[in-house]
Amino acid sequence: MKKSYKHSLYLILVHYPVVNKHGDVIASAVTNLDLHDIARAAKTYGVKNFFVVTPLKDQKELINKIISHWTIGSGAKYNPDRRDALELVCIKDSLEDVVKHVVKQCDSRPQVIVTGAKNNSRSIGFDIFRKMIQTDKTYLLVFGTAWGLSEKFISEADYVLEPIKGCTNYNHLSVRSAASIILDRLLGRN
Amino acid sequence: MKKSYKHSLYLILVHYPVVNKHGDVIASAVTNLDLHDIARAAKTYGVKNFFVVTPLKDQKELINKIISHWTIGSGAKYNPDRRDALELVCIKDSLEDVVKHVVKQCDSRPQVIVTGAKNNSRSIGFDIFRKMIQTDKTYLLVFGTAWGLSEKFISEADYVLEPIKGCTNYNHLSVRSAASIILDRLLGRN
């Protein structure tokens, strides 16, 4: 039996434009377990689609190969739960292409909210965004790979979500951990 | 500046005894990103040590090789933040060996609490355990790899933590996601 949930949230994992450890804008390589872990978390919390953004042809082919194995290849029979999660994955060249896709599905322009480990003067809190997504608006929740989204990308977003604070000053979670924790803070029921 | 925190929590990732998809007890293989992701989350939430349990010699050698690269090898210079996290890792043959290690550090026997995706009649809630760890008692929070900890292992634990509920009936998070979410629920400050 499917539980109902009200939100209309999409997840995006961006491989370009992100920055490297020196702050240069780069296109990062795809990590296999980013796809698995974030798709599984997205499925757990009722996310509508998990968009993986990269403009690189070879990287798109790699993602397709991984996803196909689990959605239509032998992996789908071996582990149907994994198939259900990875079916959420949708590959796009850019944020603009994601927006176009979602506009077609929802008939309204989604709002873009970016995540990151750094403080930002525009940050909104988890409690505020948790309430925002319990409306009929559509949101794209964006995560960056490598050392995070480029400054330009962040400045162009509609909203910036506050960073995760643990209980130390160490703030170097993997994007897989961050996405899981943020989904739980926004949509967890326990 | 180091923030202070009261809890005395240790994390354990068990590779034996766990079960495969058919329910048989097995020793699972080590996954590189389990070490990285869970160590980084452990560091974020002030966990004292991250014990990786496996009795297999070749697997212990593999863990040692990975950890050494980041703690004393070239990785330590390339990414000191990763070093700080992976320095929490400690390899042990069994839960008994972890308990012995912790007893030496704390001078008292720690309580064992296991996690898992299945409901259990003994489960305690996140709120209850969150309060329990804000005392001077020491707890070992245990995660299983593969299809989860063996029934015998679970039945012998002092406590069982309730499963994570998302907002659907899908409950197939990776152990990396589950560990991150559970640490945040128990120790997150935002």
JSON list of C-alpha atoms in Angstrom, two decimals, chain A residues 29-165:
[
{"chain": "A", "resi": 29, "resn": "ALA", "atom": "CA", "xyz": [33.26, 12.75, -12.34]},
{"chain": "A", "resi": 30, "resn": "VAL", "atom": "CA", "xyz": [30.22, 10.66, -11.48]},
{"chain": "A", "resi": 31, "resn": "THR", "atom": "CA", "xyz": [30.46, 8.44, -8.37]},
{"chain": "A", "resi": 32, "resn": "ASN", "atom": "CA", "xyz": [28.57, 5.15, -8.58]},
{"chain": "A", "resi": 33, "resn": "LEU", "atom": "CA", "xyz": [27.42, 5.18, -4.97]},
{"chain": "A", "resi": 34, "resn": "ASP", "atom": "CA", "xyz": [26.09, 8.75, -5.25]},
{"chain": "A", "resi": 35, "resn": "LEU", "atom": "CA", "xyz": [23.52, 7.37, -7.68]},
{"chain": "A", "resi": 36, "resn": "HIS", "atom": "CA", "xyz": [22.59, 4.37, -5.50]},
{"chain": "A", "resi": 37, "resn": "ASP", "atom": "CA", "xyz": [22.54, 6.06, -2.11]},
{"chain": "A", "resi": 38, "resn": "ILE", "atom": "CA", "xyz": [20.75, 9.23, -3.13]},
{"chain": "A", "resi": 39, "resn": "ALA", "atom": "CA", "xyz": [18.21, 7.33, -5.27]},
{"chain": "A", "resi": 40, "resn": "ARG", "atom": "CA", "xyz": [17.44, 5.03, -2.32]},
{"chain": "A", "resi": 41, "resn": "ALA", "atom": "CA", "xyz": [17.07, 7.99, 0.05]},
{"chain": "A", "resi": 42, "resn": "ALA", "atom": "CA", "xyz": [14.92, 9.83, -2.52]},
{"chain": "A", "resi": 43, "resn": "LYS", "atom": "CA", "xyz": [12.64, 6.80, -2.83]},
{"chain": "A", "resi": 44, "resn": "THR", "atom": "CA", "xyz": [12.40, 6.51, 0.98]},
{"chain": "A", "resi": 45, "resn": "TYR", "atom": "CA", "xyz": [11.22, 10.11, 1.30]},
{"chain": "A", "resi": 46, "resn": "GLY", "atom": "CA", "xyz": [8.89, 10.22, -1.71]},
{"chain": "A", "resi": 47, "resn": "VAL", "atom": "CA", "xyz": [10.97, 12.47, -3.96]},
{"chain": "A", "resi": 48, "resn": "LYS", "atom": "CA", "xyz": [9.45, 12.68, -7.47]},
{"chain": "A", "resi": 49, "resn": "ASN", "atom": "CA", "xyz": [12.66, 12.39, -9.54]},
{"chain": "A", "resi": 50, "resn": "PHE", "atom": "CA", "xyz": [16.39, 12.38, -8.92]},
{"chain": "A", "resi": 51, "resn": "PHE", "atom": "CA", "xyz": [18.07, 14.39, -11.67]},
{"chain": "A", "resi": 52, "resn": "VAL", "atom": "CA", "xyz": [21.77, 13.85, -12.28]},
{"chain": "A", "resi": 53, "resn": "VAL", "atom": "CA", "xyz": [23.26, 16.84, -14.10]},
{"chain": "A", "resi": 54, "resn": "THR", "atom": "CA", "xyz": [26.37, 16.60, -16.27]},
{"chain": "A", "resi": 55, "resn": "PRO", "atom": "CA", "xyz": [27.08, 17.97, -19.74]},
{"chain": "A", "resi": 56, "resn": "LEU", "atom": "CA", "xyz": [29.84, 15.39, -20.40]},
{"chain": "A", "resi": 57, "resn": "LYS", "atom": "CA", "xyz": [28.94, 12.73, -22.95]},
{"chain": "A", "resi": 58, "resn": "ASP", "atom": "CA", "xyz": [31.12, 9.97, -21.48]},
{"chain": "A", "resi": 59, "resn": "GLN", "atom": "CA", "xyz": [29.76, 10.62, -18.00]},
{"chain": "A", "resi": 60, "resn": "LYS", "atom": "CA", "xyz": [26.18, 10.47, -19.25]},
{"chain": "A", "resi": 61, "resn": "GLU", "atom": "CA", "xyz": [26.97, 7.14, -20.91]},
{"chain": "A", "resi": 62, "resn": "LEU", "atom": "CA", "xyz": [28.47, 5.86, -17.66]},
{"chain": "A", "resi": 63, "resn": "ILE", "atom": "CA", "xyz": [25.38, 6.85, -15.66]},
{"chain": "A", "resi": 64, "resn": "ASN", "atom": "CA", "xyz": [23.16, 5.21, -18.26]},
{"chain": "A", "resi": 65, "resn": "LYS", "atom": "CA", "xyz": [25.18, 2.01, -18.04]},
{"chain": "A", "resi": 66, "resn": "ILE", "atom": "CA", "xyz": [24.93, 1.88, -14.25]},
{"chain": "A", "resi": 67, "resn": "ILE", "atom": "CA", "xyz": [21.22, 2.71, -14.17]},
{"chain": "A", "resi": 68, "resn": "SER", "atom": "CA", "xyz": [20.32, 0.29, -16.96]},
{"chain": "A", "resi": 69, "resn": "HIS", "atom": "CA", "xyz": [22.00, -2.62, -15.17]},
{"chain": "A", "resi": 70, "resn": "TRP", "atom": "CA", "xyz": [19.68, -2.12, -12.20]},
{"chain": "A", "resi": 71, "resn": "THR", "atom": "CA", "xyz": [16.51, -1.03, -13.98]},
{"chain": "A", "resi": 72, "resn": "ILE", "atom": "CA", "xyz": [16.37, -3.30, -17.04]},
{"chain": "A", "resi": 73, "resn": "GLY", "atom": "CA", "xyz": [19.48, -5.52, -16.78]},
{"chain": "A", "resi": 74, "resn": "SER", "atom": "CA", "xyz": [20.21, -8.52, -14.55]},
{"chain": "A", "resi": 75, "resn": "GLY", "atom": "CA", "xyz": [20.36, -6.28, -11.46]},
{"chain": "A", "resi": 76, "resn": "ALA", "atom": "CA", "xyz": [16.63, -5.56, -11.76]},
{"chain": "A", "resi": 77, "resn": "LYS", "atom": "CA", "xyz": [15.82, -9.23, -11.14]},
{"chain": "A", "resi": 78, "resn": "TYR", "atom": "CA", "xyz": [18.53, -9.70, -8.51]},
{"chain": "A", "resi": 79, "resn": "ASN", "atom": "CA", "xyz": [17.38, -6.70, -6.46]},
{"chain": "A", "resi": 80, "resn": "PRO", "atom": "CA", "xyz": [13.98, -5.20, -7.39]},
{"chain": "A", "resi": 81, "resn": "ASP", "atom": "CA", "xyz": [14.19, -2.73, -4.48]},
{"chain": "A", "resi": 82, "resn": "ARG", "atom": "CA", "xyz": [17.28, -1.20, -6.07]},
{"chain": "A", "resi": 83, "resn": "ARG", "atom": "CA", "xyz": [15.43, -1.02, -9.39]},
{"chain": "A", "resi": 84, "resn": "ASP", "atom": "CA", "xyz": [12.55, 0.90, -7.77]},
{"chain": "A", "resi": 85, "resn": "ALA", "atom": "CA", "xyz": [15.01, 3.49, -6.45]},
{"chain": "A", "resi": 86, "resn": "LEU", "atom": "CA", "xyz": [17.14, 3.87, -9.58]},
{"chain": "A", "resi": 87, "resn": "GLU", "atom": "CA", "xyz": [14.07, 4.31, -11.75]},
{"chain": "A", "resi": 88, "resn": "LEU", "atom": "CA", "xyz": [13.87, 7.80, -10.21]},
{"chain": "A", "resi": 89, "resn": "VAL", "atom": "CA", "xyz": [17.12, 8.80, -11.91]},
{"chain": "A", "resi": 90, "resn": "CYS", "atom": "CA", "xyz": [16.93, 11.12, -14.90]},
{"chain": "A", "resi": 91, "resn": "ILE", "atom": "CA", "xyz": [20.05, 12.45, -16.65]},
{"chain": "A", "resi": 92, "resn": "LYS", "atom": "CA", "xyz": [20.17, 16.08, -17.79]},
{"chain": "A", "resi": 93, "resn": "ASP", "atom": "CA", "xyz": [22.75, 18.43, -19.30]},
{"chain": "A", "resi": 94, "resn": "SER", "atom": "CA", "xyz": [21.96, 21.42, -17.09]},
{"chain": "A", "resi": 95, "resn": "LEU", "atom": "CA", "xyz": [19.65, 22.94, -14.51]},
{"chain": "A", "resi": 96, "resn": "GLU", "atom": "CA", "xyz": [17.78, 24.64, -17.35]},
{"chain": "A", "resi": 97, "resn": "ASP", "atom": "CA", "xyz": [16.98, 21.23, -18.84]},
{"chain": "A", "resi": 98, "resn": "VAL", "atom": "CA", "xyz": [15.75, 19.98, -15.46]},
{"chain": "A", "resi": 99, "resn": "VAL", "atom": "CA", "xyz": [13.48, 23.02, -15.13]},
{"chain": "A", "resi": 100, "resn": "LYS", "atom": "CA", "xyz": [12.05, 22.41, -18.62]},
{"chain": "A", "resi": 101, "resn": "HIS", "atom": "CA", "xyz": [11.34, 18.76, -17.74]},
{"chain": "A", "resi": 102, "resn": "VAL", "atom": "CA", "xyz": [9.61, 19.66, -14.46]},
{"chain": "A", "resi": 103, "resn": "VAL", "atom": "CA", "xyz": [7.56, 22.46, -16.05]},
{"chain": "A", "resi": 104, "resn": "LYS", "atom": "CA", "xyz": [6.19, 19.88, -18.50]},
{"chain": "A", "resi": 105, "resn": "GLN", "atom": "CA", "xyz": [5.24, 17.57, -15.60]},
{"chain": "A", "resi": 106, "resn": "CYS", "atom": "CA", "xyz": [3.82, 20.20, -13.22]},
{"chain": "A", "resi": 107, "resn": "ASP", "atom": "CA", "xyz": [2.68, 22.97, -15.50]},
{"chain": "A", "resi": 108, "resn": "SER", "atom": "CA", "xyz": [4.35, 25.57, -13.26]},
{"chain": "A", "resi": 109, "resn": "ARG", "atom": "CA", "xyz": [7.88, 26.85, -12.83]},
{"chain": "A", "resi": 110, "resn": "PRO", "atom": "CA", "xyz": [9.65, 25.15, -9.88]},
{"chain": "A", "resi": 111, "resn": "GLN", "atom": "CA", "xyz": [11.63, 27.09, -7.28]},
{"chain": "A", "resi": 112, "resn": "VAL", "atom": "CA", "xyz": [15.33, 26.23, -6.94]},
{"chain": "A", "resi": 113, "resn": "ILE", "atom": "CA", "xyz": [16.85, 25.76, -3.47]},
{"chain": "A", "resi": 114, "resn": "VAL", "atom": "CA", "xyz": [20.56, 24.99, -3.15]},
{"chain": "A", "resi": 115, "resn": "THR", "atom": "CA", "xyz": [22.44, 23.21, -0.37]},
{"chain": "A", "resi": 116, "resn": "GLY", "atom": "CA", "xyz": [26.06, 23.50, 0.78]},
{"chain": "A", "resi": 117, "resn": "ALA", "atom": "CA", "xyz": [28.40, 23.29, 3.75]},
{"chain": "A", "resi": 118, "resn": "LYS", "atom": "CA", "xyz": [29.18, 27.01, 3.88]},
{"chain": "A", "resi": 119, "resn": "ASN", "atom": "CA", "xyz": [27.21, 29.70, 5.68]},
{"chain": "A", "resi": 120, "resn": "ASN", "atom": "CA", "xyz": [25.38, 32.11, 3.38]},
{"chain": "A", "resi": 121, "resn": "SER", "atom": "CA", "xyz": [23.67, 35.37, 4.28]},
{"chain": "A", "resi": 122, "resn": "ARG", "atom": "CA", "xyz": [20.56, 34.25, 2.36]},
{"chain": "A", "resi": 123, "resn": "SER", "atom": "CA", "xyz": [20.22, 30.90, 4.18]},
{"chain": "A", "resi": 124, "resn": "ILE", "atom": "CA", "xyz": [16.80, 29.77, 5.31]},
{"chain": "A", "resi": 125, "resn": "GLY", "atom": "CA", "xyz": [16.34, 27.24, 8.13]},
{"chain": "A", "resi": 126, "resn": "PHE", "atom": "CA", "xyz": [15.22, 23.63, 7.88]},
{"chain": "A", "resi": 127, "resn": "ASP", "atom": "CA", "xyz": [11.99, 24.37, 9.80]},
{"chain": "A", "resi": 128, "resn": "ILE", "atom": "CA", "xyz": [11.04, 27.11, 7.36]},
{"chain": "A", "resi": 129, "resn": "PHE", "atom": "CA", "xyz": [11.72, 25.01, 4.27]},
{"chain": "A", "resi": 130, "resn": "ARG", "atom": "CA", "xyz": [9.96, 22.02, 5.85]},
{"chain": "A", "resi": 131, "resn": "LYS", "atom": "CA", "xyz": [6.80, 24.16, 6.00]},
{"chain": "A", "resi": 132, "resn": "MET", "atom": "CA", "xyz": [7.34, 25.58, 2.50]},
{"chain": "A", "resi": 133, "resn": "ILE", "atom": "CA", "xyz": [7.35, 22.14, 0.88]},
{"chain": "A", "resi": 134, "resn": "GLN", "atom": "CA", "xyz": [4.05, 21.18, 2.56]},
{"chain": "A", "resi": 135, "resn": "THR", "atom": "CA", "xyz": [2.24, 23.43, 0.08]},
{"chain": "A", "resi": 136, "resn": "ASP", "atom": "CA", "xyz": [1.33, 22.91, -3.54]},
{"chain": "A", "resi": 137, "resn": "LYS", "atom": "CA", "xyz": [4.51, 24.59, -4.81]},
{"chain": "A", "resi": 138, "resn": "THR", "atom": "CA", "xyz": [7.21, 22.58, -6.57]},
{"chain": "A", "resi": 139, "resn": "TYR", "atom": "CA", "xyz": [10.84, 22.73, -5.41]},
{"chain": "A", "resi": 140, "resn": "LEU", "atom": "CA", "xyz": [14.13, 21.52, -6.85]},
{"chain": "A", "resi": 141, "resn": "LEU", "atom": "CA", "xyz": [16.56, 20.70, -4.03]},
{"chain": "A", "resi": 142, "resn": "VAL", "atom": "CA", "xyz": [20.10, 20.93, -5.43]},
{"chain": "A", "resi": 143, "resn": "PHE", "atom": "CA", "xyz": [23.29, 19.26, -4.20]},
{"chain": "A", "resi": 144, "resn": "GLY", "atom": "CA", "xyz": [26.78, 19.88, -5.55]},
{"chain": "A", "resi": 145, "resn": "THR", "atom": "CA", "xyz": [29.52, 17.26, -5.94]},
{"chain": "A", "resi": 146, "resn": "ALA", "atom": "CA", "xyz": [33.31, 17.84, -5.48]},
{"chain": "A", "resi": 147, "resn": "TRP", "atom": "CA", "xyz": [33.86, 20.93, -3.27]},
{"chain": "A", "resi": 148, "resn": "GLY", "atom": "CA", "xyz": [30.32, 22.21, -3.86]},
{"chain": "A", "resi": 149, "resn": "LEU", "atom": "CA", "xyz": [28.25, 24.31, -6.27]},
{"chain": "A", "resi": 150, "resn": "SER", "atom": "CA", "xyz": [29.85, 27.33, -7.95]},
{"chain": "A", "resi": 151, "resn": "GLU", "atom": "CA", "xyz": [29.20, 30.74, -6.39]},
{"chain": "A", "resi": 152, "resn": "LYS", "atom": "CA", "xyz": [27.39, 31.91, -9.52]},
{"chain": "A", "resi": 153, "resn": "PHE", "atom": "CA", "xyz": [25.06, 28.89, -9.41]},
{"chain": "A", "resi": 154, "resn": "ILE", "atom": "CA", "xyz": [24.30, 29.55, -5.73]},
{"chain": "A", "resi": 155, "resn": "SER", "atom": "CA", "xyz": [23.70, 33.27, -6.29]},
{"chain": "A", "resi": 156, "resn": "GLU", "atom": "CA", "xyz": [21.19, 32.52, -9.07]},
{"chain": "A", "resi": 157, "resn": "ALA", "atom": "CA", "xyz": [19.09, 30.11, -6.96]},
{"chain": "A", "resi": 158, "resn": "ASP", "atom": "CA", "xyz": [15.77, 31.21, -5.47]},
{"chain": "A", "resi": 159, "resn": "TYR", "atom": "CA", "xyz": [16.72, 29.97, -1.99]},
{"chain": "A", "resi": 160, "resn": "VAL", "atom": "CA", "xyz": [19.74, 28.73, -0.05]},
{"chain": "A", "resi": 161, "resn": "LEU", "atom": "CA", "xyz": [19.22, 26.09, 2.66]},
{"chain": "A", "resi": 162, "resn": "GLU", "atom": "CA", "xyz": [21.25, 26.45, 5.85]},
{"chain": "A", "resi": 163, "resn": "PRO", "atom": "CA", "xyz": [24.20, 24.05, 6.28]},
{"chain": "A", "resi": 164, "resn": "ILE", "atom": "CA", "xyz": [23.92, 20.93, 8.45]},
{"chain": "A", "resi": 165, "resn": "LYS", "atom": "CA", "xyz": [25.44, 21.45, 11.88]}
]
